[in-house]
PDB file of C-alpha atoms and ligand atoms in Angstrom:
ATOM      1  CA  UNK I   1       0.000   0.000   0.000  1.00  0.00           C
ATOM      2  CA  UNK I   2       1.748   2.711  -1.221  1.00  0.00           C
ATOM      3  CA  UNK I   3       1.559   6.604  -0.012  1.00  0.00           C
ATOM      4  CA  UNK I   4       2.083   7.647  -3.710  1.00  0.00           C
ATOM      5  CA  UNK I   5      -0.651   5.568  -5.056  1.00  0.00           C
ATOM      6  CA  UNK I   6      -3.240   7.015  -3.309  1.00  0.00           C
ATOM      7  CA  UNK I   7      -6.552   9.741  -3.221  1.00  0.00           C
ATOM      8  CA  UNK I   8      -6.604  11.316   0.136  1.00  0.00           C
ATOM      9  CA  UNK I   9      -9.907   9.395   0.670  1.00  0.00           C
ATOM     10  CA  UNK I  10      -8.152   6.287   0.694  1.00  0.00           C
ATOM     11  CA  UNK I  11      -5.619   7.731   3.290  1.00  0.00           C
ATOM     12  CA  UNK I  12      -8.522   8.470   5.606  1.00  0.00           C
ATOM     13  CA  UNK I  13     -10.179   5.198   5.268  1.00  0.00           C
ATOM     14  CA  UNK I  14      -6.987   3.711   6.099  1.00  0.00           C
ATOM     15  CA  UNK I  15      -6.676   5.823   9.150  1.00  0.00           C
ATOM     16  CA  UNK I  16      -9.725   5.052  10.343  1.00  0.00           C
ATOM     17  CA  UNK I  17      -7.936   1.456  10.902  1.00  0.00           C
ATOM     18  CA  UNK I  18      -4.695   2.274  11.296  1.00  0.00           C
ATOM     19  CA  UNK I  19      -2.118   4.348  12.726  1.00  0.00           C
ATOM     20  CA  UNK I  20       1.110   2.942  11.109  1.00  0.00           C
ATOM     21  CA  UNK I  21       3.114   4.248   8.305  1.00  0.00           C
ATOM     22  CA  UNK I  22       6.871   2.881   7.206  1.00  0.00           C
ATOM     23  CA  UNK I  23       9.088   5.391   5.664  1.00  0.00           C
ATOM     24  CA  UNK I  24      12.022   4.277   3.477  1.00  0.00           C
ATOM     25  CA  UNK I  25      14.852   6.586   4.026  1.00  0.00           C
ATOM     26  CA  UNK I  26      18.648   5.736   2.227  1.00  0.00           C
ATOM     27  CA  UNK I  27      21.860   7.797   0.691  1.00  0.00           C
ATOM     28  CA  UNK I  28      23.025   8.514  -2.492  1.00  0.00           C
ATOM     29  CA  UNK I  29      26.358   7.598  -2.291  1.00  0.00           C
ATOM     30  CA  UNK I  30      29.337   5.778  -4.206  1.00  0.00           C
ATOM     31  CA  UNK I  31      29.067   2.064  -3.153  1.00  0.00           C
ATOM     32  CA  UNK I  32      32.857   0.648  -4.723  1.00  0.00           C
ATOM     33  CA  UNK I  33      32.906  -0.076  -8.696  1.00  0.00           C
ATOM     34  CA  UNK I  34      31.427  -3.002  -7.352  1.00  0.00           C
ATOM     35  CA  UNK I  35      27.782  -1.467  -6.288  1.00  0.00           C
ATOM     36  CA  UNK I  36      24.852   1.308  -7.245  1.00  0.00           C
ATOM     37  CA  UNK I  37      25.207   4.775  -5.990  1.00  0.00           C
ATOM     38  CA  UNK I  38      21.406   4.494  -4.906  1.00  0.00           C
ATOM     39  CA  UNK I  39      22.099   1.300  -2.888  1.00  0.00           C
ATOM     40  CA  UNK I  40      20.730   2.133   0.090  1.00  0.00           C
ATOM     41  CA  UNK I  41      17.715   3.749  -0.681  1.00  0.00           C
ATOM     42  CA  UNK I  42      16.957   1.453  -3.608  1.00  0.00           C
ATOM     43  CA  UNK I  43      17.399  -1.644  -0.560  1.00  0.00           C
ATOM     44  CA  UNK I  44      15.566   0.234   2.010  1.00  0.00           C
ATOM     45  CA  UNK I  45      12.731   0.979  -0.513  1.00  0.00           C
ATOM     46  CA  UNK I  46      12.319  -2.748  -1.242  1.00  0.00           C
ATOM     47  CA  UNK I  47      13.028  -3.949   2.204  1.00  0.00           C
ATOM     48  CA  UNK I  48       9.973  -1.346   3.476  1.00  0.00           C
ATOM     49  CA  UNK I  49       7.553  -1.940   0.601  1.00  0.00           C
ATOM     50  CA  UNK I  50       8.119  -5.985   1.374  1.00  0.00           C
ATOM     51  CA  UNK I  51       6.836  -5.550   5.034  1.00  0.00           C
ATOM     52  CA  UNK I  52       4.165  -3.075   4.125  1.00  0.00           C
ATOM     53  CA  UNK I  53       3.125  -5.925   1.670  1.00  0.00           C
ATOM     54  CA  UNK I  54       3.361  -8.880   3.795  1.00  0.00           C
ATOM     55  CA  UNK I  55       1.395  -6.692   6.595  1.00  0.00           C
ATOM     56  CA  UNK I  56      -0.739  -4.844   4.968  1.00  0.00           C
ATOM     57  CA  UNK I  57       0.303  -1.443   6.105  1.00  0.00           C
ATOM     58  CA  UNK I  58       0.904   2.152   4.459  1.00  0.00           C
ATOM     59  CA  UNK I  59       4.711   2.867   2.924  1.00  0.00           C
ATOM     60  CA  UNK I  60       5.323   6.581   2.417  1.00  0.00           C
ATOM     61  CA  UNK I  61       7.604   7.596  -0.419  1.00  0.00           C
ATOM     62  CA  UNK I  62      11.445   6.734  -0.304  1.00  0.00           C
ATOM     63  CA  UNK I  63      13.590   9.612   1.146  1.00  0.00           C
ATOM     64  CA  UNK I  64      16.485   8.591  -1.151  1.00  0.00           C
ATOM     65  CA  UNK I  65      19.370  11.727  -0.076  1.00  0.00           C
ATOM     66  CA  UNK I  66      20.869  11.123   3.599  1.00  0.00           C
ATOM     67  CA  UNK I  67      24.199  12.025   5.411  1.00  0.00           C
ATOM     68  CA  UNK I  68      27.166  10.870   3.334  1.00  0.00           C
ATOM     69  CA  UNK I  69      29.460  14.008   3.698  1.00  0.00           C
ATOM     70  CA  UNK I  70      32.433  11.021   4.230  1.00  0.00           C
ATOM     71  CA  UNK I  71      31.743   9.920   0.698  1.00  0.00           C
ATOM     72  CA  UNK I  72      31.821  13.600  -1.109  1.00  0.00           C
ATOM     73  CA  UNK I  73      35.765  12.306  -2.261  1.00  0.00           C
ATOM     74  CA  UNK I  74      33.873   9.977  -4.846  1.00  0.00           C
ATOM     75  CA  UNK I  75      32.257  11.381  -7.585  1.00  0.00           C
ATOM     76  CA  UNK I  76      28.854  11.123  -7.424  1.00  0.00           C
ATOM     77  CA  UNK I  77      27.449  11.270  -3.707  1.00  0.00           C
ATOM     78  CA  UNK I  78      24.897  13.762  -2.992  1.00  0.00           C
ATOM     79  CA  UNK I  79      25.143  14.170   0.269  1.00  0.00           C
ATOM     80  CA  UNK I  80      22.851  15.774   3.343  1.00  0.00           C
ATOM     81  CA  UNK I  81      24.459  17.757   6.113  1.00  0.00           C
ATOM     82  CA  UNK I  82      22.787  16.045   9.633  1.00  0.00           C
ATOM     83  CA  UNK I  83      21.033  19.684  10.225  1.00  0.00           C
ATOM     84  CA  UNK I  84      19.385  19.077   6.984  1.00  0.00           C
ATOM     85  CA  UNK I  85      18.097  15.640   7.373  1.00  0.00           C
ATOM     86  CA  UNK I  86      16.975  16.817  11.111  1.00  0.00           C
ATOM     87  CA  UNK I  87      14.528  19.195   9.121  1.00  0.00           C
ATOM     88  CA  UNK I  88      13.359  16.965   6.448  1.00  0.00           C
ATOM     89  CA  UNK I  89      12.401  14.300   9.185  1.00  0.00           C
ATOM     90  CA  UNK I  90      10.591  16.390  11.598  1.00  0.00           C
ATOM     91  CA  UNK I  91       8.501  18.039   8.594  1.00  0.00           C
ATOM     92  CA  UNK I  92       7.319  14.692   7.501  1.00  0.00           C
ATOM     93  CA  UNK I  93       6.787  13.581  10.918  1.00  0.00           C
ATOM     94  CA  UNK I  94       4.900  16.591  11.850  1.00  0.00           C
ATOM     95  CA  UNK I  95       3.111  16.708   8.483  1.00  0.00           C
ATOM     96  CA  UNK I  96       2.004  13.052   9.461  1.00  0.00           C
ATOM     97  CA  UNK I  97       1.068  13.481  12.642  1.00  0.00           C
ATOM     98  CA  UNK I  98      -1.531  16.166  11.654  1.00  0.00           C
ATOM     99  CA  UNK I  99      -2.922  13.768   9.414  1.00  0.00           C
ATOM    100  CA  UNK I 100      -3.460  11.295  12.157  1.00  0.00           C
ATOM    101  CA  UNK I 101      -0.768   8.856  11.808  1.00  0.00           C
ATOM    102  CA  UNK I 102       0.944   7.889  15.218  1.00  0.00           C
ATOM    103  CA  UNK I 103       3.341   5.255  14.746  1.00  0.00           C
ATOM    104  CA  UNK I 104       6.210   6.636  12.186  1.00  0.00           C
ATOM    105  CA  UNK I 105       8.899   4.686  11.592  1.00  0.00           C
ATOM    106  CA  UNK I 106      11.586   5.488   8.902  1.00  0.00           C
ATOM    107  CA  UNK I 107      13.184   2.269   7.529  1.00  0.00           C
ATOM    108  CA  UNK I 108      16.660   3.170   7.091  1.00  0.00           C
ATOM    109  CA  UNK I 109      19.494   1.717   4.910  1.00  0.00           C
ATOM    110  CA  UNK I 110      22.465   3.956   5.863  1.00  0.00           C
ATOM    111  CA  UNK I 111      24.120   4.088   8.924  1.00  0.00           C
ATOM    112  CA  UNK I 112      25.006   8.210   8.944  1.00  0.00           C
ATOM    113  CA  UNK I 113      21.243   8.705   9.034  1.00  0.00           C
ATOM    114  CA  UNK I 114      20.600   7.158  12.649  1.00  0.00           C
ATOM    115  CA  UNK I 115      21.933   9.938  14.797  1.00  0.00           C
ATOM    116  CA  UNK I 116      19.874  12.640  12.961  1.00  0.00           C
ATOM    117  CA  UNK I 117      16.676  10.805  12.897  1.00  0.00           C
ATOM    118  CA  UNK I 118      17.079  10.473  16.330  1.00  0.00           C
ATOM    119  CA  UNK I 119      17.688  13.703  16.922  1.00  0.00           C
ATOM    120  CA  UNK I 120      14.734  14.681  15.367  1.00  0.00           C
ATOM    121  CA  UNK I 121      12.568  12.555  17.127  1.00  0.00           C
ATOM    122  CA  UNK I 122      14.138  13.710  20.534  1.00  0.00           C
ATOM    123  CA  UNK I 123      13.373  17.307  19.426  1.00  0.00           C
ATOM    124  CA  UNK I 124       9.872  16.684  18.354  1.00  0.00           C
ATOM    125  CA  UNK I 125       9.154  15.006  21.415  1.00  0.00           C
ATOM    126  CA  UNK I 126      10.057  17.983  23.341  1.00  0.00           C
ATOM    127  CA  UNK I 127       8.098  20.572  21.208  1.00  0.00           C
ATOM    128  CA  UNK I 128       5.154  18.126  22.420  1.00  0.00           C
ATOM    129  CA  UNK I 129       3.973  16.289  19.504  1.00  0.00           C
ATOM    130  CA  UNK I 130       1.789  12.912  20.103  1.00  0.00           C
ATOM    131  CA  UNK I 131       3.335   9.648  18.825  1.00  0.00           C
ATOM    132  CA  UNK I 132       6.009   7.020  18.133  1.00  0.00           C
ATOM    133  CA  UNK I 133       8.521   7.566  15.974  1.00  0.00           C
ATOM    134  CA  UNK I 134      11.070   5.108  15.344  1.00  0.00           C
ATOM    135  CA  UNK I 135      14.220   4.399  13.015  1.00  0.00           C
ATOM    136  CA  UNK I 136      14.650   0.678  12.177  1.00  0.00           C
ATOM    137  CA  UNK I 137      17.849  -0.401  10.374  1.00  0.00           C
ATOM    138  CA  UNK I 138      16.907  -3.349   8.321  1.00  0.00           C
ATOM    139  CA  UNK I 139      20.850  -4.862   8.369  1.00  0.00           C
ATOM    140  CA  UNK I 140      20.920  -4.541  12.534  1.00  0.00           C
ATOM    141  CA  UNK I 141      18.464  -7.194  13.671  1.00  0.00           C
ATOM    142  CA  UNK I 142      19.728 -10.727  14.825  1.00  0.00           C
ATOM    143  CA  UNK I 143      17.841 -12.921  12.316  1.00  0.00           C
ATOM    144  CA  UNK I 144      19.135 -10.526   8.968  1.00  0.00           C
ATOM    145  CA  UNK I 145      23.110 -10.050  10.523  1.00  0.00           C
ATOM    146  CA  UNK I 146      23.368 -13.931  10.707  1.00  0.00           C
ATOM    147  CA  UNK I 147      22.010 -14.407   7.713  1.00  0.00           C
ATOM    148  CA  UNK I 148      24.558 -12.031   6.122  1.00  0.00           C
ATOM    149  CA  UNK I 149      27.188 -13.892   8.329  1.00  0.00           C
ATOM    150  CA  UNK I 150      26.656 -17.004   7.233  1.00  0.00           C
ATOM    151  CA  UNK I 151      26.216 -16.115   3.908  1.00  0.00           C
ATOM    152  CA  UNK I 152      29.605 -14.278   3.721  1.00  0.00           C
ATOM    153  CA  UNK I 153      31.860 -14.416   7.080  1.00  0.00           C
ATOM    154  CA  UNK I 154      34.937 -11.786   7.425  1.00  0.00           C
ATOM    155  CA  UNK I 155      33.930 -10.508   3.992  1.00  0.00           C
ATOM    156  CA  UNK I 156      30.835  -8.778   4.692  1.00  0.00           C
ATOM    157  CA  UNK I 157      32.235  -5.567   5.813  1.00  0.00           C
ATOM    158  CA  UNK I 158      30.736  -2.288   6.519  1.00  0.00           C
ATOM    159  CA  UNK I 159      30.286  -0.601   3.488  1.00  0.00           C
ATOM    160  CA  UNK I 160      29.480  -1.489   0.140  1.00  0.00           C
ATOM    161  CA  UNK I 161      29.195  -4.662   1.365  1.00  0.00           C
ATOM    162  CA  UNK I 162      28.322  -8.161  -0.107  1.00  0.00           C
ATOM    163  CA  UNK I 163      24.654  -7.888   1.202  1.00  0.00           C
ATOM    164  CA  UNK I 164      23.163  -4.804   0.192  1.00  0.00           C
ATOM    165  CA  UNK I 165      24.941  -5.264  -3.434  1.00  0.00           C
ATOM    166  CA  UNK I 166      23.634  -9.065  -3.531  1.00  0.00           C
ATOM    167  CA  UNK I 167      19.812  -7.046  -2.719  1.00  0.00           C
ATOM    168  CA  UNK I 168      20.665  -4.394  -5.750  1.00  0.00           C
ATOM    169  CA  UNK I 169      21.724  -7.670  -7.735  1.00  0.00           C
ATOM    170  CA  UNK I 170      18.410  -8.744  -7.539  1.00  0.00           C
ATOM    171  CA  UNK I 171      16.354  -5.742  -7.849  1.00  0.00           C
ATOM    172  CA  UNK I 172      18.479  -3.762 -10.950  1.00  0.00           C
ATOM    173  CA  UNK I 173      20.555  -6.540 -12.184  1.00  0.00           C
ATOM    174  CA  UNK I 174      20.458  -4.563 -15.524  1.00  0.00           C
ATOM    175  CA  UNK I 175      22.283  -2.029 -13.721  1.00  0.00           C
ATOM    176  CA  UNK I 176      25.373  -4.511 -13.290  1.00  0.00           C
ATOM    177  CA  UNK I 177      26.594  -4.018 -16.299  1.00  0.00           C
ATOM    178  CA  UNK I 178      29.786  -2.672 -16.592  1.00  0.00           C
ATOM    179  CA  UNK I 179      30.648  -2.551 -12.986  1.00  0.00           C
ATOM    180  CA  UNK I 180      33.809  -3.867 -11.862  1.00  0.00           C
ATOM    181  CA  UNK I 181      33.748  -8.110 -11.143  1.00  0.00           C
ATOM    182  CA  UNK I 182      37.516  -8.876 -10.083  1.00  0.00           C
ATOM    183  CA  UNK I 183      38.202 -10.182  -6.540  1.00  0.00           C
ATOM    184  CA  UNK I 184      40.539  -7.642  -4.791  1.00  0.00           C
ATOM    185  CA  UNK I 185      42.305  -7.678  -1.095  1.00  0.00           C
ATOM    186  CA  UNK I 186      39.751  -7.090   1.863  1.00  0.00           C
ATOM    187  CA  UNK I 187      41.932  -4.798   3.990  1.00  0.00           C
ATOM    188  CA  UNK I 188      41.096  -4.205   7.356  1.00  0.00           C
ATOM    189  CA  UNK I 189      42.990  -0.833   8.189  1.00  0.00           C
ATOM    190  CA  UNK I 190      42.192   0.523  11.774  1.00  0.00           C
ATOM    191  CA  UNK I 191      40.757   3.872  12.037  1.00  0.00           C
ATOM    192  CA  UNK I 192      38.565   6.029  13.691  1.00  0.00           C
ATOM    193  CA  UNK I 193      35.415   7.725  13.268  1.00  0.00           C
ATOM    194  CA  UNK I 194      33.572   9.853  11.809  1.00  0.00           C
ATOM    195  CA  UNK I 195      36.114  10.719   8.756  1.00  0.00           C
ATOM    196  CA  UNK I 196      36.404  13.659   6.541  1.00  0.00           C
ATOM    197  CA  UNK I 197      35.838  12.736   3.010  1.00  0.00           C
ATOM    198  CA  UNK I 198      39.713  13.124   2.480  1.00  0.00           C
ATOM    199  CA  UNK I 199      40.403  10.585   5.169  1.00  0.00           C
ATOM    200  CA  UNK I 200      38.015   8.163   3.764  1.00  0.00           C
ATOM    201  CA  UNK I 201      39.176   8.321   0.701  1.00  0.00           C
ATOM    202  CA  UNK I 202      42.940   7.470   2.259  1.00  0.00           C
ATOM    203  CA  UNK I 203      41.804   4.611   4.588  1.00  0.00           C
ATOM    204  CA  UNK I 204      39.676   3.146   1.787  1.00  0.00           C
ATOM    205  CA  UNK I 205      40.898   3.996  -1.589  1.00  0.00           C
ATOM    206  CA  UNK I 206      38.013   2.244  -3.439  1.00  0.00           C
ATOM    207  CA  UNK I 207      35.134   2.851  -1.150  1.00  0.00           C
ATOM    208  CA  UNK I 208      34.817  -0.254   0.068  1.00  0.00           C
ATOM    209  CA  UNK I 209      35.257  -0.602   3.962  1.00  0.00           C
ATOM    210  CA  UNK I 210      36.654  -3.885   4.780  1.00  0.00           C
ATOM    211  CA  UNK I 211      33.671  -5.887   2.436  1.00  0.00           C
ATOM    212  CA  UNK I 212      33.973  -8.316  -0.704  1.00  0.00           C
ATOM    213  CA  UNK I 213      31.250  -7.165  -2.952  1.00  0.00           C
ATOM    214  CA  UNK I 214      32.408  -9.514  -5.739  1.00  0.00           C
ATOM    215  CA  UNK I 215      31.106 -11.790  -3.815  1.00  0.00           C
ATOM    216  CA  UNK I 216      27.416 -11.054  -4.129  1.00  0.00           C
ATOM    217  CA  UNK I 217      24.735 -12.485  -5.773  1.00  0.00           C
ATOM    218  CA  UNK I 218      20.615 -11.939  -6.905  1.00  0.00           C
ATOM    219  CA  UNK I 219      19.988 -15.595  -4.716  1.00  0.00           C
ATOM    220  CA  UNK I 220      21.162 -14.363  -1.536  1.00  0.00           C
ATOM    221  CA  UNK I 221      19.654 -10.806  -2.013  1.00  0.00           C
ATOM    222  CA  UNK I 222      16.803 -12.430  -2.634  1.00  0.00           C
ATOM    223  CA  UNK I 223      17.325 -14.646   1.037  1.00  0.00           C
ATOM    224  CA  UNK I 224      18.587 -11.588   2.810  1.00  0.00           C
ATOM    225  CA  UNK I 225      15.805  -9.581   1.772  1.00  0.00           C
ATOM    226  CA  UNK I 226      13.657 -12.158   3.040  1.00  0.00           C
ATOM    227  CA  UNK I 227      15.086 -12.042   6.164  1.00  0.00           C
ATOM    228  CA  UNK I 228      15.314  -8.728   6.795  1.00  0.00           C
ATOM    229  CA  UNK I 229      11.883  -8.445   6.178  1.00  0.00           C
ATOM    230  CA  UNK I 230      10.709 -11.142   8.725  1.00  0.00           C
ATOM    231  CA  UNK I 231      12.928  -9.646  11.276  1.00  0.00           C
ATOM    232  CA  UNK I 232      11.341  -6.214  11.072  1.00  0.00           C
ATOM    233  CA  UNK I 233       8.263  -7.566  10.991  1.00  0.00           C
ATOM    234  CA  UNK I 234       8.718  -9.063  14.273  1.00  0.00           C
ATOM    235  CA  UNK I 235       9.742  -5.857  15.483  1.00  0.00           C
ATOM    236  CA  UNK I 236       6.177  -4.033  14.465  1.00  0.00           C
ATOM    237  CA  UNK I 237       4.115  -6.443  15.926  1.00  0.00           C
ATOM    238  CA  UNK I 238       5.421  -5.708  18.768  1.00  0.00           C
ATOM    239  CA  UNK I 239       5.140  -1.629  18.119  1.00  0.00           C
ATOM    240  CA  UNK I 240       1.931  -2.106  16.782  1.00  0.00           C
ATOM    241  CA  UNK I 241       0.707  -3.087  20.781  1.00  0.00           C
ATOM    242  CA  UNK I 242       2.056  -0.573  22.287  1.00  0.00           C
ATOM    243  CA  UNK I 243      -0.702   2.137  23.729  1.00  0.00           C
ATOM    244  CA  UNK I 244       0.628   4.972  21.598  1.00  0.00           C
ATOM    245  CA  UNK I 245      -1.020   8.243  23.411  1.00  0.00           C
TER     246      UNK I 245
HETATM  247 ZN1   ZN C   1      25.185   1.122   1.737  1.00  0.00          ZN
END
């Protein structure tokens, strides 16, 4: 049940049932030769439009841009300050909430999005407004991670990694071609975080951080997406009894 696809007299039947709506929220940001710029909005979109299938609940249009400042050293990232993706979140939220919806959570596909979200949800919360509002990673939950672990061991990494390129395997493989296929080293430098763009770029010359996306492949996107999916799902049954005031 998509947002997009919708007159505003559907929305309010829906409300009259429901208080739920996922939002798919990503980066656009260089993923290795390996992988898609849009990775992570193109695998949060998917992941979010899977549970809102399987349970019958409202997804809101993908917010594709997040907070990839690190990745501005590649050449194509688009990247969000945090300040700006504080604002963008608390104007959907708010514009939600005056609809009526009460549970908001933001599926999320990029790890430099968390703190902001949650900032914004602190900062809404003291302003006053009703509701819960929630960011849920689909790649932290148990069920997905060992999944991915089994799947791919030492290699999975933390960026670009075998995973989230096996999911964009399966969802664009038309996109594939052309993009580099050769197995390289998997370094694992040590360094610290955050990172300017600079220092990424030195740590982690291709973009990859410590993954093997060479390694992926449209069968285990297809398992990991799966996964995911059933994992989250878990999670909103839960949120879904909780007395949301
Ligand atoms: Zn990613």
């Amino acid at each position: 049940m998509l947002l997009e696809n919708m007159a505003y007299t559907e929305v309010e039947t829906y409300l009259n049932e429901k208080d739920i709506i996922l939002v798919p929220v990503g980066s656009v940001e260089q993923h290795s030769p390996y992988g898609l710029i849009g990775t992570d909005f193109i695998v949060a979109e998917a992941i979010a439009r899977t549970v809102g299938d399987n349970m019958n609940l409202m997804v809101a249009p993908t917010v594709c841009y997040g907070v990839s400042p690190h990745h501005m050293a590649f050449k194509g990232t688009v990247a969000l300050s945090p300040s700006t993706l504080i604002i963008v979140a608390e104007d959907i939220v708010r514009s939600l909430v005056a609809h009526g919806f009460r549970r908001i959570l933001f599926i999320n596909g990029h790890g430099g999005n968390i703190v902001p979200l949650e900032t914004a949800f602190r900062q809404l919360k003291d302003e006053g407004l009703s509701g819960y509002f929630d960011v849920l990673s689909w790649y932290t939950e148990a069920g997905v991670k060992q999944t991915c672990r089994e799947a791919f061991g030492d290699n999975e990494g933390h960026h670009a990694t075998p995973s989230e390129v096996s999911i964009t395997k399966l969802l664009r493989p038309s996109a594939f071609s052309g993009k580099a296929i050769s197995e390289q080293k998997v370094e694992k430098p040590k360094y610290y975080w955050p990172l300017t763009a600079a220092e990424m770029r030195t740590f982690f010359p291709d973009g990859r951080m410590e993954s093997a996306p060479w390694l992926a492949t449209a069968e285990l996107g297809k398992q990991i997406v799966a996964k995911a999916a059933e994992d989250l799902e878990q999670k909103i049954k839960d949120i879904l009894t909780l007395n949301v005031l």
